[in-house]
CSV table of C-alpha atoms and ligand atoms in Angstrom, one decimal:
chain,number,residue,atom,x,y,z
A,41,UNK,CA,0.0,0.0,0.0
A,42,UNK,CA,1.1,3.5,-0.6
A,43,UNK,CA,-0.5,6.2,1.5
A,44,UNK,CA,-2.5,9.1,0.2
A,45,UNK,CA,-0.5,12.3,0.9
A,46,UNK,CA,-2.6,14.8,2.6
A,47,UNK,CA,-1.9,18.2,1.0
A,48,UNK,CA,-1.9,20.7,3.8
A,49,UNK,CA,-0.6,23.4,1.6
A,50,UNK,CA,-3.6,23.2,-0.7
A,51,UNK,CA,-6.1,22.9,2.2
A,52,UNK,CA,-4.5,25.8,4.0
A,53,UNK,CA,-4.7,27.9,0.8
A,54,UNK,CA,-8.4,27.1,0.6
A,55,UNK,CA,-8.9,28.3,4.2
A,56,UNK,CA,-6.9,31.5,3.6
A,57,UNK,CA,-9.1,32.2,0.5
A,58,UNK,CA,-12.2,31.8,2.7
A,59,UNK,CA,-10.5,34.1,5.3
A,60,UNK,CA,-9.8,36.7,2.7
A,61,UNK,CA,-13.5,36.8,1.8
A,62,UNK,CA,-14.4,37.3,5.4
A,63,UNK,CA,-11.9,40.1,5.8
A,64,UNK,CA,-13.6,41.9,2.9
A,65,UNK,CA,-16.9,41.6,4.7
A,66,UNK,CA,-15.4,43.0,7.9
A,67,UNK,CA,-13.8,45.8,6.0
A,68,UNK,CA,-17.1,46.7,4.5
A,69,UNK,CA,-18.4,47.0,8.0
A,70,UNK,CA,-15.5,49.3,8.9
A,71,UNK,CA,-13.2,46.9,10.7
A,72,UNK,CA,-9.8,45.9,9.4
A,73,UNK,CA,-8.5,42.9,11.5
A,74,UNK,CA,-5.1,43.6,12.9
A,75,UNK,CA,-2.6,41.2,14.4
A,76,UNK,CA,0.3,42.3,16.7
A,77,UNK,CA,3.2,39.9,16.6
A,78,UNK,CA,5.9,40.1,19.2
A,79,UNK,CA,9.2,38.4,18.3
A,80,UNK,CA,11.7,38.5,21.2
A,81,UNK,CA,15.4,38.1,20.4
A,82,UNK,CA,17.1,36.3,17.6
A,83,UNK,CA,15.8,32.7,17.2
A,84,UNK,CA,16.2,31.7,13.6
A,85,UNK,CA,13.1,29.4,13.4
A,86,UNK,CA,10.9,31.9,15.3
A,87,UNK,CA,11.9,34.6,12.8
A,88,UNK,CA,10.8,32.4,9.9
A,89,UNK,CA,7.5,31.5,11.6
A,90,UNK,CA,6.7,35.2,12.3
A,91,UNK,CA,7.6,36.2,8.8
A,92,UNK,CA,5.3,33.5,7.4
A,93,UNK,CA,2.5,34.6,9.7
A,94,UNK,CA,2.8,38.3,8.7
A,95,UNK,CA,3.0,37.4,5.0
A,96,UNK,CA,-0.2,35.4,5.3
A,97,UNK,CA,-1.8,38.5,7.0
A,98,UNK,CA,-0.7,40.7,4.1
A,99,UNK,CA,-2.0,38.3,1.5
A,100,UNK,CA,-5.5,38.2,2.9
A,101,UNK,CA,-5.8,41.8,3.9
A,102,UNK,CA,-5.2,41.5,7.7
A,103,UNK,CA,-3.1,44.4,9.0
A,104,UNK,CA,-0.1,43.4,11.1
A,105,UNK,CA,2.3,45.2,13.4
A,106,UNK,CA,5.6,43.7,14.5
A,107,UNK,CA,7.5,44.3,17.7
A,108,UNK,CA,11.0,43.0,17.9
A,109,UNK,CA,12.5,43.6,21.3
A,110,UNK,CA,16.0,42.2,21.8
A,111,UNK,CA,16.6,39.1,23.9
A,112,UNK,CA,17.7,41.4,26.7
A,113,UNK,CA,14.3,42.9,27.3
A,114,UNK,CA,13.2,42.5,30.9
A,115,UNK,CA,10.1,40.6,31.9
A,116,UNK,CA,8.4,43.8,33.3
A,117,UNK,CA,9.2,45.6,30.0
A,118,UNK,CA,7.7,42.8,28.0
A,119,UNK,CA,4.6,42.7,30.2
A,120,UNK,CA,4.3,46.5,29.7
A,121,UNK,CA,4.3,46.1,25.9
A,122,UNK,CA,1.6,43.5,26.2
A,123,UNK,CA,-0.5,45.7,28.4
A,124,UNK,CA,-0.2,48.5,25.8
A,125,UNK,CA,-1.3,46.1,23.0
A,126,UNK,CA,-4.2,44.9,25.2
A,127,UNK,CA,-5.4,48.5,25.4
A,128,UNK,CA,-4.8,49.4,21.8
A,129,UNK,CA,-8.3,49.4,20.2
A,130,UNK,CA,-6.9,49.0,16.7
A,131,UNK,CA,-5.3,45.6,17.6
A,132,UNK,CA,-7.5,42.5,17.6
A,133,UNK,CA,-5.0,39.7,18.1
A,134,UNK,CA,-1.7,39.4,20.0
A,135,UNK,CA,0.8,36.8,19.2
A,136,UNK,CA,4.0,36.4,21.3
A,137,UNK,CA,6.2,33.9,19.5
A,138,UNK,CA,7.5,31.2,21.7
A,139,UNK,CA,10.0,30.2,23.0
A,140,UNK,CA,11.0,33.2,25.1
A,141,UNK,CA,14.5,33.8,26.6
A,142,UNK,CA,15.1,31.9,29.8
A,143,UNK,CA,14.9,34.9,32.1
A,144,UNK,CA,11.3,35.5,31.1
A,145,UNK,CA,8.4,33.4,32.5
A,146,UNK,CA,6.3,32.3,29.6
A,147,UNK,CA,3.3,31.6,31.7
A,148,UNK,CA,3.3,35.1,33.1
A,149,UNK,CA,3.5,36.5,29.6
A,150,UNK,CA,0.7,34.3,28.3
A,151,UNK,CA,-1.5,35.2,31.3
A,152,UNK,CA,-0.9,38.9,30.6
A,153,UNK,CA,-2.5,38.7,27.2
A,154,UNK,CA,-6.2,39.8,27.2
A,155,UNK,CA,-8.1,36.5,26.6
A,156,UNK,CA,-10.2,38.2,24.0
A,157,UNK,CA,-7.0,39.0,21.9
A,158,UNK,CA,-5.4,35.6,22.6
A,159,UNK,CA,-5.4,34.3,19.0
A,160,UNK,CA,-2.9,31.6,19.9
A,161,UNK,CA,-5.4,30.1,22.3
A,162,UNK,CA,-2.7,29.7,25.0
A,163,UNK,CA,-4.3,31.7,27.9
A,164,UNK,CA,-5.6,29.4,30.7
A,165,UNK,CA,-9.0,31.1,30.3
A,166,UNK,CA,-9.3,29.9,26.7
A,167,UNK,CA,-7.7,26.5,27.4
A,168,UNK,CA,-10.3,26.0,30.2
A,169,UNK,CA,-13.1,26.9,27.8
A,170,UNK,CA,-11.7,24.4,25.2
A,171,UNK,CA,-11.6,21.6,27.8
A,172,UNK,CA,-15.2,22.0,28.8
A,173,UNK,CA,-16.3,22.2,25.1
A,174,UNK,CA,-17.1,26.0,24.9
A,175,UNK,CA,-16.5,28.1,21.8
A,176,UNK,CA,-13.0,29.8,22.3
A,177,UNK,CA,-9.7,30.5,20.6
A,178,UNK,CA,-8.0,27.2,20.1
A,179,UNK,CA,-4.3,26.6,19.7
A,180,UNK,CA,-3.7,27.0,16.0
A,181,UNK,CA,-1.7,23.8,15.3
A,182,UNK,CA,-4.2,21.3,16.8
A,183,UNK,CA,-7.1,23.2,15.4
A,184,UNK,CA,-5.4,23.0,12.1
A,185,UNK,CA,-4.9,19.2,12.4
A,186,UNK,CA,-8.7,18.8,13.1
A,187,UNK,CA,-9.5,21.0,10.1
A,188,UNK,CA,-7.1,19.0,7.9
A,189,UNK,CA,-8.8,15.7,8.9
A,190,UNK,CA,-12.3,17.2,8.4
A,191,UNK,CA,-11.5,18.5,4.9
A,192,UNK,CA,-9.7,15.3,3.9
A,193,UNK,CA,-12.9,13.4,4.7
A,194,UNK,CA,-11.4,11.6,7.7
A,195,UNK,CA,-13.9,11.2,10.4
A,196,UNK,CA,-12.3,10.7,13.9
A,197,UNK,CA,-15.7,9.8,15.6
A,198,UNK,CA,-15.3,6.5,17.4
A,199,UNK,CA,-11.7,6.2,16.2
A,200,UNK,CA,-8.7,5.7,18.5
A,201,UNK,CA,-6.6,8.8,18.2
A,202,UNK,CA,-3.1,8.3,19.7
A,203,UNK,CA,-1.1,11.5,20.3
A,204,UNK,CA,2.6,11.4,20.9
A,205,UNK,CA,3.6,14.5,22.9
A,206,UNK,CA,1.9,16.3,25.8
A,207,UNK,CA,2.9,20.0,25.1
A,208,UNK,CA,0.6,22.8,26.0
A,209,UNK,CA,0.7,24.0,22.4
A,210,UNK,CA,-0.1,20.8,20.6
A,211,UNK,CA,-0.5,17.5,22.5
A,212,UNK,CA,-2.9,18.6,25.3
A,213,UNK,CA,-5.2,20.8,23.2
A,214,UNK,CA,-5.2,18.2,20.4
A,215,UNK,CA,-6.5,15.6,22.8
A,216,UNK,CA,-9.1,18.1,24.2
A,217,UNK,CA,-10.3,19.0,20.7
A,218,UNK,CA,-10.9,15.5,19.3
A,219,UNK,CA,-12.4,14.2,22.6
A,220,UNK,CA,-15.3,16.7,22.6
A,221,UNK,CA,-18.9,15.7,21.8
A,222,UNK,CA,-18.8,17.8,18.7
A,223,UNK,CA,-18.5,17.7,14.9
A,224,UNK,CA,-15.0,16.6,13.9
A,225,UNK,CA,-14.5,15.0,17.3
A,226,UNK,CA,-16.0,12.2,19.4
A,227,UNK,CA,-12.7,10.2,19.3
A,228,UNK,CA,-11.2,7.9,21.9
A,229,UNK,CA,-8.0,9.5,22.9
A,230,UNK,CA,-4.6,8.3,24.3
A,231,UNK,CA,-1.8,10.7,25.0
A,232,UNK,CA,1.7,9.2,25.0
A,233,UNK,CA,4.9,10.9,26.2
A,234,UNK,CA,8.5,10.4,27.2
A,235,UNK,CA,7.5,8.3,30.3
A,236,UNK,CA,5.1,6.1,28.4
A,237,UNK,CA,6.0,2.4,28.7
A,238,UNK,CA,5.7,0.2,25.5
A,239,UNK,CA,5.1,3.1,23.2
A,240,UNK,CA,5.1,1.1,20.0
A,241,UNK,CA,2.5,-1.2,21.4
A,242,UNK,CA,0.2,1.7,22.0
A,243,UNK,CA,0.9,3.6,18.8
A,244,UNK,CA,0.1,0.4,16.9
A,245,UNK,CA,-3.4,0.6,18.3
A,246,UNK,CA,-4.0,4.0,16.7
A,247,UNK,CA,-6.5,4.4,13.9
A,248,UNK,CA,-5.1,8.0,13.7
A,249,UNK,CA,-1.6,8.6,15.0
A,250,UNK,CA,-0.6,12.2,15.7
A,251,UNK,CA,3.1,12.8,16.3
A,252,UNK,CA,4.1,16.0,18.1
A,253,UNK,CA,7.2,15.2,20.1
A,254,UNK,CA,9.8,17.1,18.0
A,255,UNK,CA,12.2,14.3,17.3
A,256,UNK,CA,13.3,13.8,13.7
A,257,UNK,CA,12.0,10.6,12.0
A,258,UNK,CA,11.0,9.1,15.4
A,259,UNK,CA,7.9,7.2,14.1
A,260,UNK,CA,9.0,4.1,12.3
A,261,UNK,CA,6.8,1.7,10.3
A,262,UNK,CA,6.7,-0.9,13.1
A,263,UNK,CA,4.9,1.7,15.3
A,264,UNK,CA,2.0,2.1,12.8
A,265,UNK,CA,-1.0,-0.1,12.2
A,266,UNK,CA,-1.6,-1.1,8.6
A,267,UNK,CA,-4.0,1.5,7.1
A,268,UNK,CA,-3.7,4.0,9.9
A,269,UNK,CA,-3.8,7.8,9.2
A,270,UNK,CA,-0.5,9.4,10.3
A,271,UNK,CA,-0.4,13.2,11.1
A,272,UNK,CA,3.1,14.6,11.5
A,273,UNK,CA,3.2,17.8,13.5
A,274,UNK,CA,7.0,17.8,13.9
A,275,UNK,CA,9.2,20.4,12.1
A,276,UNK,CA,12.8,19.5,12.8
A,277,UNK,CA,16.0,20.9,11.2
A,278,UNK,CA,18.6,18.3,10.4
A,279,UNK,CA,22.0,18.9,8.9
A,280,UNK,CA,22.1,18.6,5.1
A,281,UNK,CA,25.4,19.7,3.5
A,282,UNK,CA,23.9,19.3,0.0
A,283,UNK,CA,21.4,22.1,0.6
A,284,UNK,CA,22.3,25.8,0.3
A,285,UNK,CA,21.0,26.5,3.8
A,286,UNK,CA,23.0,23.6,5.3
A,287,UNK,CA,19.9,22.0,6.8
A,288,UNK,CA,16.6,20.4,5.7
A,289,UNK,CA,13.3,20.1,7.4
A,290,UNK,CA,12.0,16.7,8.4
A,291,UNK,CA,9.0,15.6,10.5
A,292,UNK,CA,8.7,13.3,13.5
A,293,UNK,CA,7.7,10.6,11.1
A,294,UNK,CA,10.1,8.5,9.0
A,295,UNK,CA,8.0,9.4,5.9
A,296,UNK,CA,9.1,7.0,3.2
A,297,UNK,CA,8.8,3.7,5.1
A,298,UNK,CA,5.7,4.8,7.1
A,299,UNK,CA,3.9,5.8,3.9
A,300,UNK,CA,4.1,2.1,2.8
A,301,UNK,CA,2.1,1.1,5.9
A,302,UNK,CA,-0.3,4.1,6.5
A,303,UNK,CA,-3.4,4.8,4.4
A,304,UNK,CA,-2.8,8.6,4.6
A,305,UNK,CA,0.0,10.7,5.8
A,306,UNK,CA,0.9,14.4,6.0
A,307,UNK,CA,4.3,15.5,4.5
A,308,UNK,CA,6.8,17.8,6.1
A,309,UNK,CA,7.0,20.5,4.8
A,310,UNK,CA,3.6,21.1,3.3
A,311,UNK,CA,1.4,19.2,5.8
A,312,UNK,CA,0.4,20.6,9.2
A,313,UNK,CA,2.8,23.7,9.1
A,314,UNK,CA,0.7,25.8,6.6
A,315,UNK,CA,-2.5,24.9,8.6
A,316,UNK,CA,-1.1,26.5,11.7
A,317,UNK,CA,-0.7,29.8,9.9
A,318,UNK,CA,-4.2,29.5,8.2
A,319,UNK,CA,-5.8,28.9,11.6
A,320,UNK,CA,-4.1,31.9,13.1
A,321,UNK,CA,-5.8,34.0,10.3
A,322,UNK,CA,-9.1,32.4,11.2
A,323,UNK,CA,-8.6,33.2,14.9
A,324,UNK,CA,-7.6,36.8,14.1
A,325,UNK,CA,-10.7,37.3,12.1
A,326,UNK,CA,-12.8,35.8,14.9
A,327,UNK,CA,-11.2,38.3,17.4
A,328,UNK,CA,-12.1,41.2,15.1
A,329,UNK,CA,-15.6,39.9,14.5
A,330,UNK,CA,-16.2,39.7,18.3
A,331,UNK,CA,-16.0,43.4,18.4
A,332,UNK,CA,-19.0,43.8,16.1
A,333,UNK,CA,-21.3,41.7,18.3
B,424,LIG,N1,6.0,28.4,19.0
B,424,LIG,C1,5.8,27.2,18.4
B,424,LIG,N2,4.6,27.2,18.0
B,424,LIG,C2,4.0,28.3,18.2
B,424,LIG,C3,2.7,28.9,18.0
B,424,LIG,O1,1.8,28.2,17.5
B,424,LIG,N3,2.5,30.1,18.5
B,424,LIG,C4,3.5,30.8,19.1
B,424,LIG,N4,3.2,32.0,19.6
B,424,LIG,N5,4.7,30.4,19.4
B,424,LIG,C5,4.9,29.1,18.9
């Protein structure tokens, strides 16, 4: 068997087109959605992510402003910047790119963001609403995975979804999204992590395996049930002297051999990555729309 390749790039482009149409409607009603991005310091991958997010904004007509404090910014100074953005009426969404420098407490920063502008869905208020099944801002990557499955015609209802990774950004919200009694959900969920015993035994039970642990090519074919759907959330840089950049991007899944076992699989790049950006656009529009109600 050769797996169907789920084209995240194409599905994300479709979502961005829908978002563009919604932005036009909002503009007709006098509101231009605006995202404030905060990029602290000089982390190469973070710079690329923020650049991609701002480019997506520009393409669909969302305004964006960028703040780039140096890695030396103090925690109180960063909290002050967030407070200013919270009070700025022209800004609908605030995105603080993670990770932050070691001397800054990420939790404090996330908790400082006004939950109604928390387009990343990281604030405990929004996470709590997600857990109890209320409408809220949801973390963009897991929300993107759900959308990818929905639009690929893969119904998770009643299926065993196994997630590798328990991060606050992906693993935990992913589990809470697909377990809900809602459309695109109703799954049976298992979360695995670094302390899980007999990991391959559990992953082999997955109808849908979602890998979000951040280790290059960790998922091998003997960890995957024949015919399972495999979603690769990992974006890992590995050395590649043959490339101009000196590195290449690979996922958490050993793509070639796994695609001989799975029924469908997402590639890296071009799978989940573009969905994260598309869902950020959706969340920013949602934040702007909330003002009209
Ligand atoms: N770092 C890794 N993923 C993300 C994300 O989705 N949002 C933010 N703000 N930082 C991240």
